Amino acid sequence: MTGAFALIESDRYAFGQFGICQPLIACTLTGWIMGDWATGLLLGAAFQLLWITFIPVGASMYTNESVVTAAIAAFAASVGEVRPEVLMILFLLCIPVTVVAMKMDYLARSANGVFANYAKQGILSAHYSMAQRFHLVGIPLNWLNGILIGWTVLIGLSLIHDMAGHLLLKHGLESGLALQWKLLPLIGILFLAHDSFRDYRSYIYFLAGCLIGGGIIALGLMA
């Protein structure tokens, strides 16, 4: 898991950008490591709905929700939690936990900025080997940031797991949360609509797609 957290964090911007940091891939990976890739895939698909129109390339990247969602999926896979109400709570926890993770990310970037200044000084003074060393320090610092975030989330969820289950039963929230989980795909639809329907042509394309898709389904049913 330590290696997975480092890999996911690194893929955000330090090295690669192969798409491993996308929640769908990251959660499936950590779920597989914990012995239940199906639960990881399920949560990954849910988290991916939040960033369905976002492509992390170049300077545009995911914040630490990549590692946070991966850690949440790892926890769910490790305890075998596939009940809709529990999955919904884990989904909701992603938001406040990511805010905290972003603070940790800010600290890591501040530290990285110090090493960047040393690297700059090395370049200006023609000590290129020194500049290279300080430049490369950013990679293990990036790994350490992802590892700390991932394990903090994983251990934190383990500590509050029993208490959260008790609160669910006490306040009778199971059915409402389970319904929310079933309606979760609407988030992805709303995000797509927000980014796509910005001029009249989008509505024409959408209507044409619905008609063509409905016709294909009808032909398949008749056949």
PDB file of C-alpha atoms in Angstrom:
ATOM      1  CA  MET A   1       0.000   0.000   0.000  1.00  0.00           C
ATOM      2  CA  THR A   2       2.879   2.332   0.746  1.00  0.00           C
ATOM      3  CA  GLY A   3       4.186   1.872  -2.786  1.00  0.00           C
ATOM      4  CA  ALA A   4       0.705   2.375  -4.248  1.00  0.00           C
ATOM      5  CA  PHE A   5       0.206   5.665  -2.385  1.00  0.00           C
ATOM      6  CA  ALA A   6       3.608   6.896  -3.557  1.00  0.00           C
ATOM      7  CA  LEU A   7       2.880   5.854  -7.151  1.00  0.00           C
ATOM      8  CA  ILE A   8      -0.536   7.535  -7.212  1.00  0.00           C
ATOM      9  CA  GLU A   9       0.825  10.752  -5.709  1.00  0.00           C
ATOM     10  CA  SER A  10       3.767  10.777  -8.086  1.00  0.00           C
ATOM     11  CA  ASP A  11       1.513  10.263 -11.112  1.00  0.00           C
ATOM     12  CA  ARG A  12      -0.339  13.485 -10.302  1.00  0.00           C
ATOM     13  CA  TYR A  13       2.502  15.696 -11.502  1.00  0.00           C
ATOM     14  CA  ALA A  14       5.985  14.566 -10.403  1.00  0.00           C
ATOM     15  CA  PHE A  15       6.381  11.728 -12.884  1.00  0.00           C
ATOM     16  CA  GLY A  16       4.276   9.962 -15.458  1.00  0.00           C
ATOM     17  CA  GLN A  17       0.755  11.357 -15.640  1.00  0.00           C
ATOM     18  CA  PHE A  18      -0.253   7.975 -17.032  1.00  0.00           C
ATOM     19  CA  GLY A  19      -3.745   8.239 -15.537  1.00  0.00           C
ATOM     20  CA  ILE A  20      -3.045   6.017 -12.517  1.00  0.00           C
ATOM     21  CA  CYS A  21      -4.045   8.928 -10.280  1.00  0.00           C
ATOM     22  CA  GLN A  22      -7.578   8.928 -11.681  1.00  0.00           C
ATOM     23  CA  PRO A  23      -9.934   7.644  -8.954  1.00  0.00           C
ATOM     24  CA  LEU A  24     -11.289   4.832 -11.130  1.00  0.00           C
ATOM     25  CA  ILE A  25      -7.790   3.382 -11.594  1.00  0.00           C
ATOM     26  CA  ALA A  26      -6.322   4.302  -8.213  1.00  0.00           C
ATOM     27  CA  CYS A  27      -9.229   2.839  -6.219  1.00  0.00           C
ATOM     28  CA  THR A  28      -9.287  -0.371  -8.249  1.00  0.00           C
ATOM     29  CA  LEU A  29      -5.537  -0.747  -7.698  1.00  0.00           C
ATOM     30  CA  THR A  30      -5.684  -0.314  -3.911  1.00  0.00           C
ATOM     31  CA  GLY A  31      -8.802  -2.473  -3.694  1.00  0.00           C
ATOM     32  CA  TRP A  32      -6.936  -5.231  -5.543  1.00  0.00           C
ATOM     33  CA  ILE A  33      -3.974  -4.912  -3.180  1.00  0.00           C
ATOM     34  CA  MET A  34      -6.355  -5.319  -0.239  1.00  0.00           C
ATOM     35  CA  GLY A  35      -7.947  -8.385  -1.832  1.00  0.00           C
ATOM     36  CA  ASP A  36     -11.214  -6.947  -3.166  1.00  0.00           C
ATOM     37  CA  TRP A  37     -10.760  -5.166  -6.481  1.00  0.00           C
ATOM     38  CA  ALA A  38     -14.543  -5.160  -7.131  1.00  0.00           C
ATOM     39  CA  THR A  39     -15.213  -2.909  -4.126  1.00  0.00           C
ATOM     40  CA  GLY A  40     -12.323  -0.692  -5.186  1.00  0.00           C
ATOM     41  CA  LEU A  41     -13.759  -0.439  -8.692  1.00  0.00           C
ATOM     42  CA  LEU A  42     -17.211   0.361  -7.319  1.00  0.00           C
ATOM     43  CA  LEU A  43     -15.965   3.233  -5.177  1.00  0.00           C
ATOM     44  CA  GLY A  44     -13.583   4.383  -7.901  1.00  0.00           C
ATOM     45  CA  ALA A  45     -16.450   4.691 -10.351  1.00  0.00           C
ATOM     46  CA  ALA A  46     -18.412   6.722  -7.793  1.00  0.00           C
ATOM     47  CA  PHE A  47     -15.521   9.093  -7.081  1.00  0.00           C
ATOM     48  CA  GLN A  48     -14.813   9.431 -10.802  1.00  0.00           C
ATOM     49  CA  LEU A  49     -18.271  10.978 -11.227  1.00  0.00           C
ATOM     50  CA  LEU A  50     -17.014  14.082  -9.409  1.00  0.00           C
ATOM     51  CA  TRP A  51     -14.248  14.636 -11.952  1.00  0.00           C
ATOM     52  CA  ILE A  52     -15.879  13.114 -15.022  1.00  0.00           C
ATOM     53  CA  THR A  53     -15.227  16.223 -17.144  1.00  0.00           C
ATOM     54  CA  PHE A  54     -11.750  16.914 -15.747  1.00  0.00           C
ATOM     55  CA  ILE A  55      -8.592  15.728 -17.531  1.00  0.00           C
ATOM     56  CA  PRO A  56      -5.444  15.979 -15.370  1.00  0.00           C
ATOM     57  CA  VAL A  57      -2.645  16.716 -17.841  1.00  0.00           C
ATOM     58  CA  GLY A  58       0.263  19.149 -17.756  1.00  0.00           C
ATOM     59  CA  ALA A  59      -0.180  21.765 -15.049  1.00  0.00           C
ATOM     60  CA  SER A  60      -3.846  20.770 -14.624  1.00  0.00           C
ATOM     61  CA  MET A  61      -3.963  17.983 -12.053  1.00  0.00           C
ATOM     62  CA  TYR A  62      -6.035  16.365  -9.384  1.00  0.00           C
ATOM     63  CA  THR A  63      -5.570  17.603  -5.857  1.00  0.00           C
ATOM     64  CA  ASN A  64      -5.024  15.016  -3.147  1.00  0.00           C
ATOM     65  CA  GLU A  65      -8.399  13.405  -3.666  1.00  0.00           C
ATOM     66  CA  SER A  66      -6.444  10.891  -5.773  1.00  0.00           C
ATOM     67  CA  VAL A  67      -4.661   9.477  -2.725  1.00  0.00           C
ATOM     68  CA  VAL A  68      -7.634  10.079  -0.420  1.00  0.00           C
ATOM     69  CA  THR A  69     -10.062   8.149  -2.615  1.00  0.00           C
ATOM     70  CA  ALA A  70      -7.502   5.358  -3.055  1.00  0.00           C
ATOM     71  CA  ALA A  71      -7.104   5.078   0.720  1.00  0.00           C
ATOM     72  CA  ILE A  72     -10.882   5.062   1.245  1.00  0.00           C
ATOM     73  CA  ALA A  73     -11.263   2.287  -1.338  1.00  0.00           C
ATOM     74  CA  ALA A  74      -8.449   0.321   0.319  1.00  0.00           C
ATOM     75  CA  PHE A  75     -10.220   0.570   3.657  1.00  0.00           C
ATOM     76  CA  ALA A  76     -13.563  -0.565   2.202  1.00  0.00           C
ATOM     77  CA  ALA A  77     -11.866  -3.498   0.478  1.00  0.00           C
ATOM     78  CA  SER A  78     -10.008  -4.520   3.628  1.00  0.00           C
ATOM     79  CA  VAL A  79     -13.143  -4.736   5.783  1.00  0.00           C
ATOM     80  CA  GLY A  80     -15.469  -6.010   3.044  1.00  0.00           C
ATOM     81  CA  GLU A  81     -17.885  -3.090   3.329  1.00  0.00           C
ATOM     82  CA  VAL A  82     -20.186  -3.218   0.309  1.00  0.00           C
ATOM     83  CA  ARG A  83     -23.413  -2.076   1.957  1.00  0.00           C
ATOM     84  CA  PRO A  84     -24.818   0.967   0.103  1.00  0.00           C
ATOM     85  CA  GLU A  85     -25.187   3.083   3.229  1.00  0.00           C
ATOM     86  CA  VAL A  86     -21.558   2.479   4.246  1.00  0.00           C
ATOM     87  CA  LEU A  87     -20.285   3.215   0.739  1.00  0.00           C
ATOM     88  CA  MET A  88     -22.258   6.462   0.741  1.00  0.00           C
ATOM     89  CA  ILE A  89     -20.704   7.553   4.028  1.00  0.00           C
ATOM     90  CA  LEU A  90     -17.243   6.816   2.640  1.00  0.00           C
ATOM     91  CA  PHE A  91     -18.128   8.822  -0.453  1.00  0.00           C
ATOM     92  CA  LEU A  92     -19.229  11.806   1.645  1.00  0.00           C
ATOM     93  CA  LEU A  93     -16.120  11.600   3.819  1.00  0.00           C
ATOM     94  CA  CYS A  94     -13.996  12.171   0.731  1.00  0.00           C
ATOM     95  CA  ILE A  95     -14.849  15.886   0.726  1.00  0.00           C
ATOM     96  CA  PRO A  96     -13.720  16.971   4.236  1.00  0.00           C
ATOM     97  CA  VAL A  97     -10.776  14.564   4.211  1.00  0.00           C
ATOM     98  CA  THR A  98      -9.588  15.980   0.878  1.00  0.00           C
ATOM     99  CA  VAL A  99      -9.660  19.490   2.335  1.00  0.00           C
ATOM    100  CA  VAL A 100      -7.296  18.344   5.102  1.00  0.00           C
ATOM    101  CA  ALA A 101      -5.106  16.536   2.554  1.00  0.00           C
ATOM    102  CA  MET A 102      -4.822  19.734   0.521  1.00  0.00           C
ATOM    103  CA  LYS A 103      -3.367  21.455   3.605  1.00  0.00           C
ATOM    104  CA  MET A 104      -0.740  18.704   3.805  1.00  0.00           C
ATOM    105  CA  ASP A 105      -0.109  19.152   0.094  1.00  0.00           C
ATOM    106  CA  TYR A 106       0.472  22.864   0.656  1.00  0.00           C
ATOM    107  CA  LEU A 107       3.103  22.103   3.312  1.00  0.00           C
ATOM    108  CA  ALA A 108       4.853  19.683   0.946  1.00  0.00           C
ATOM    109  CA  ARG A 109       4.858  22.291  -1.822  1.00  0.00           C
ATOM    110  CA  SER A 110       6.300  24.875   0.572  1.00  0.00           C
ATOM    111  CA  ALA A 111       9.132  22.500   1.465  1.00  0.00           C
ATOM    112  CA  ASN A 112       9.658  21.741  -2.203  1.00  0.00           C
ATOM    113  CA  GLY A 113       9.924  25.470  -2.877  1.00  0.00           C
ATOM    114  CA  VAL A 114      12.861  25.700  -0.467  1.00  0.00           C
ATOM    115  CA  PHE A 115      14.736  22.972  -2.353  1.00  0.00           C
ATOM    116  CA  ALA A 116      13.835  24.653  -5.648  1.00  0.00           C
ATOM    117  CA  ASN A 117      15.571  27.820  -4.488  1.00  0.00           C
ATOM    118  CA  TYR A 118      18.699  25.825  -3.650  1.00  0.00           C
ATOM    119  CA  ALA A 119      18.562  24.253  -7.107  1.00  0.00           C
ATOM    120  CA  LYS A 120      18.272  27.713  -8.647  1.00  0.00           C
ATOM    121  CA  GLN A 121      21.292  28.909  -6.715  1.00  0.00           C
ATOM    122  CA  GLY A 122      23.251  25.911  -7.959  1.00  0.00           C
ATOM    123  CA  ILE A 123      22.381  26.769 -11.560  1.00  0.00           C
ATOM    124  CA  LEU A 124      23.327  30.434 -11.128  1.00  0.00           C
ATOM    125  CA  SER A 125      26.655  29.485  -9.548  1.00  0.00           C
ATOM    126  CA  ALA A 126      27.312  26.835 -12.241  1.00  0.00           C
ATOM    127  CA  HIS A 127      27.199  23.979  -9.675  1.00  0.00           C
ATOM    128  CA  TYR A 128      24.938  21.862 -11.853  1.00  0.00           C
ATOM    129  CA  SER A 129      25.389  18.629  -9.925  1.00  0.00           C
ATOM    130  CA  MET A 130      24.139  20.394  -6.775  1.00  0.00           C
ATOM    131  CA  ALA A 131      21.193  21.806  -8.722  1.00  0.00           C
ATOM    132  CA  GLN A 132      20.337  18.333  -9.988  1.00  0.00           C
ATOM    133  CA  ARG A 133      20.411  16.828  -6.502  1.00  0.00           C
ATOM    134  CA  PHE A 134      18.122  19.476  -5.056  1.00  0.00           C
ATOM    135  CA  HIS A 135      15.830  19.151  -8.054  1.00  0.00           C
ATOM    136  CA  LEU A 136      15.516  15.381  -7.551  1.00  0.00           C
ATOM    137  CA  VAL A 137      14.702  15.851  -3.849  1.00  0.00           C
ATOM    138  CA  GLY A 138      11.202  16.830  -4.967  1.00  0.00           C
ATOM    139  CA  ILE A 139      10.412  13.276  -6.070  1.00  0.00           C
ATOM    140  CA  PRO A 140      10.906  11.494  -2.687  1.00  0.00           C
ATOM    141  CA  LEU A 141       9.251  14.469  -0.995  1.00  0.00           C
ATOM    142  CA  ASN A 142       6.279  13.911  -3.277  1.00  0.00           C
ATOM    143  CA  TRP A 143       6.250  10.204  -2.423  1.00  0.00           C
ATOM    144  CA  LEU A 144       6.396  10.966   1.299  1.00  0.00           C
ATOM    145  CA  ASN A 145       3.449  13.338   0.990  1.00  0.00           C
ATOM    146  CA  GLY A 146       1.294  10.676  -0.682  1.00  0.00           C
ATOM    147  CA  ILE A 147       2.328   7.997   1.814  1.00  0.00           C
ATOM    148  CA  LEU A 148       1.514  10.200   4.821  1.00  0.00           C
ATOM    149  CA  ILE A 149      -1.877  11.176   3.413  1.00  0.00           C
ATOM    150  CA  GLY A 150      -2.780   7.632   2.405  1.00  0.00           C
ATOM    151  CA  TRP A 151      -1.879   5.983   5.690  1.00  0.00           C
ATOM    152  CA  THR A 152      -3.435   8.790   7.747  1.00  0.00           C
ATOM    153  CA  VAL A 153      -6.761   8.249   5.969  1.00  0.00           C
ATOM    154  CA  LEU A 154      -6.529   4.458   6.157  1.00  0.00           C
ATOM    155  CA  ILE A 155      -5.696   4.367   9.862  1.00  0.00           C
ATOM    156  CA  GLY A 156      -8.203   7.126  10.663  1.00  0.00           C
ATOM    157  CA  LEU A 157     -11.053   5.235   9.013  1.00  0.00           C
ATOM    158  CA  SER A 158     -10.089   2.078  10.886  1.00  0.00           C
ATOM    159  CA  LEU A 159     -10.346   3.948  14.185  1.00  0.00           C
ATOM    160  CA  ILE A 160     -13.798   5.445  13.536  1.00  0.00           C
ATOM    161  CA  HIS A 161     -15.325   2.467  11.710  1.00  0.00           C
ATOM    162  CA  ASP A 162     -17.117   0.895  14.689  1.00  0.00           C
ATOM    163  CA  MET A 163     -18.328   4.253  16.020  1.00  0.00           C
ATOM    164  CA  ALA A 164     -19.762   5.243  12.630  1.00  0.00           C
ATOM    165  CA  GLY A 165     -21.627   1.934  12.346  1.00  0.00           C
ATOM    166  CA  HIS A 166     -23.119   2.455  15.809  1.00  0.00           C
ATOM    167  CA  LEU A 167     -24.337   5.954  14.878  1.00  0.00           C
ATOM    168  CA  LEU A 168     -25.967   4.581  11.721  1.00  0.00           C
ATOM    169  CA  LEU A 169     -28.000   2.075  13.679  1.00  0.00           C
ATOM    170  CA  LYS A 170     -28.837   4.511  16.458  1.00  0.00           C
ATOM    171  CA  HIS A 171     -30.253   7.245  14.208  1.00  0.00           C
ATOM    172  CA  GLY A 172     -31.812   4.997  11.537  1.00  0.00           C
ATOM    173  CA  LEU A 173     -29.969   6.552   8.614  1.00  0.00           C
ATOM    174  CA  GLU A 174     -29.408   3.358   6.638  1.00  0.00           C
ATOM    175  CA  SER A 175     -32.316   3.633   4.196  1.00  0.00           C
ATOM    176  CA  GLY A 176     -31.704   7.312   3.374  1.00  0.00           C
ATOM    177  CA  LEU A 177     -28.007   6.818   2.742  1.00  0.00           C
ATOM    178  CA  ALA A 178     -28.690   3.701   0.668  1.00  0.00           C
ATOM    179  CA  LEU A 179     -31.085   5.717  -1.503  1.00  0.00           C
ATOM    180  CA  GLN A 180     -28.477   8.427  -1.934  1.00  0.00           C
ATOM    181  CA  TRP A 181     -25.975   5.824  -3.130  1.00  0.00           C
ATOM    182  CA  LYS A 182     -28.416   4.547  -5.749  1.00  0.00           C
ATOM    183  CA  LEU A 183     -29.014   8.097  -7.003  1.00  0.00           C
ATOM    184  CA  LEU A 184     -25.297   8.891  -7.132  1.00  0.00           C
ATOM    185  CA  PRO A 185     -24.978   8.539 -10.962  1.00  0.00           C
ATOM    186  CA  LEU A 186     -27.037  11.717 -11.230  1.00  0.00           C
ATOM    187  CA  ILE A 187     -23.938  13.627 -10.070  1.00  0.00           C
ATOM    188  CA  GLY A 188     -22.065  12.557 -13.180  1.00  0.00           C
ATOM    189  CA  ILE A 189     -24.999  13.491 -15.395  1.00  0.00           C
ATOM    190  CA  LEU A 190     -25.233  16.947 -13.801  1.00  0.00           C
ATOM    191  CA  PHE A 191     -21.508  17.581 -14.211  1.00  0.00           C
ATOM    192  CA  LEU A 192     -21.678  16.588 -17.860  1.00  0.00           C
ATOM    193  CA  ALA A 193     -24.723  18.788 -18.381  1.00  0.00           C
ATOM    194  CA  HIS A 194     -23.034  21.739 -16.696  1.00  0.00           C
ATOM    195  CA  ASP A 195     -19.949  21.535 -18.910  1.00  0.00           C
ATOM    196  CA  SER A 196     -21.628  20.440 -22.127  1.00  0.00           C
ATOM    197  CA  PHE A 197     -24.926  22.312 -22.501  1.00  0.00           C
ATOM    198  CA  ARG A 198     -23.561  25.812 -23.057  1.00  0.00           C
ATOM    199  CA  ASP A 199     -25.046  26.621 -26.450  1.00  0.00           C
ATOM    200  CA  TYR A 200     -28.048  25.541 -28.499  1.00  0.00           C
ATOM    201  CA  ARG A 201     -26.045  23.067 -30.599  1.00  0.00           C
ATOM    202  CA  SER A 202     -25.350  20.948 -27.518  1.00  0.00           C
ATOM    203  CA  TYR A 203     -29.070  20.404 -27.034  1.00  0.00           C
ATOM    204  CA  ILE A 204     -29.455  19.391 -30.688  1.00  0.00           C
ATOM    205  CA  TYR A 205     -26.631  16.870 -30.409  1.00  0.00           C
ATOM    206  CA  PHE A 206     -28.034  15.549 -27.142  1.00  0.00           C
ATOM    207  CA  LEU A 207     -31.513  15.102 -28.640  1.00  0.00           C
ATOM    208  CA  ALA A 208     -30.075  13.425 -31.739  1.00  0.00           C
ATOM    209  CA  GLY A 209     -28.046  11.062 -29.559  1.00  0.00           C
ATOM    210  CA  CYS A 210     -31.121  10.129 -27.520  1.00  0.00           C
ATOM    211  CA  LEU A 211     -33.189   9.451 -30.651  1.00  0.00           C
ATOM    212  CA  ILE A 212     -30.471   7.385 -32.331  1.00  0.00           C
ATOM    213  CA  GLY A 213     -29.708   5.479 -29.125  1.00  0.00           C
ATOM    214  CA  GLY A 214     -33.410   4.816 -28.529  1.00  0.00           C
ATOM    215  CA  GLY A 215     -33.764   3.584 -32.113  1.00  0.00           C
ATOM    216  CA  ILE A 216     -30.859   1.177 -31.719  1.00  0.00           C
ATOM    217  CA  ILE A 217     -32.316  -0.186 -28.477  1.00  0.00           C
ATOM    218  CA  ALA A 218     -35.744  -0.592 -30.112  1.00  0.00           C
ATOM    219  CA  LEU A 219     -34.230  -2.473 -33.065  1.00  0.00           C
ATOM    220  CA  GLY A 220     -32.362  -4.723 -30.678  1.00  0.00           C
ATOM    221  CA  LEU A 221     -35.549  -5.516 -28.733  1.00  0.00           C
ATOM    222  CA  MET A 222     -37.491  -6.279 -31.921  1.00  0.00           C
ATOM    223  CA  ALA A 223     -34.743  -8.555 -33.192  1.00  0.00           C
TER     224      ALA A 223
END
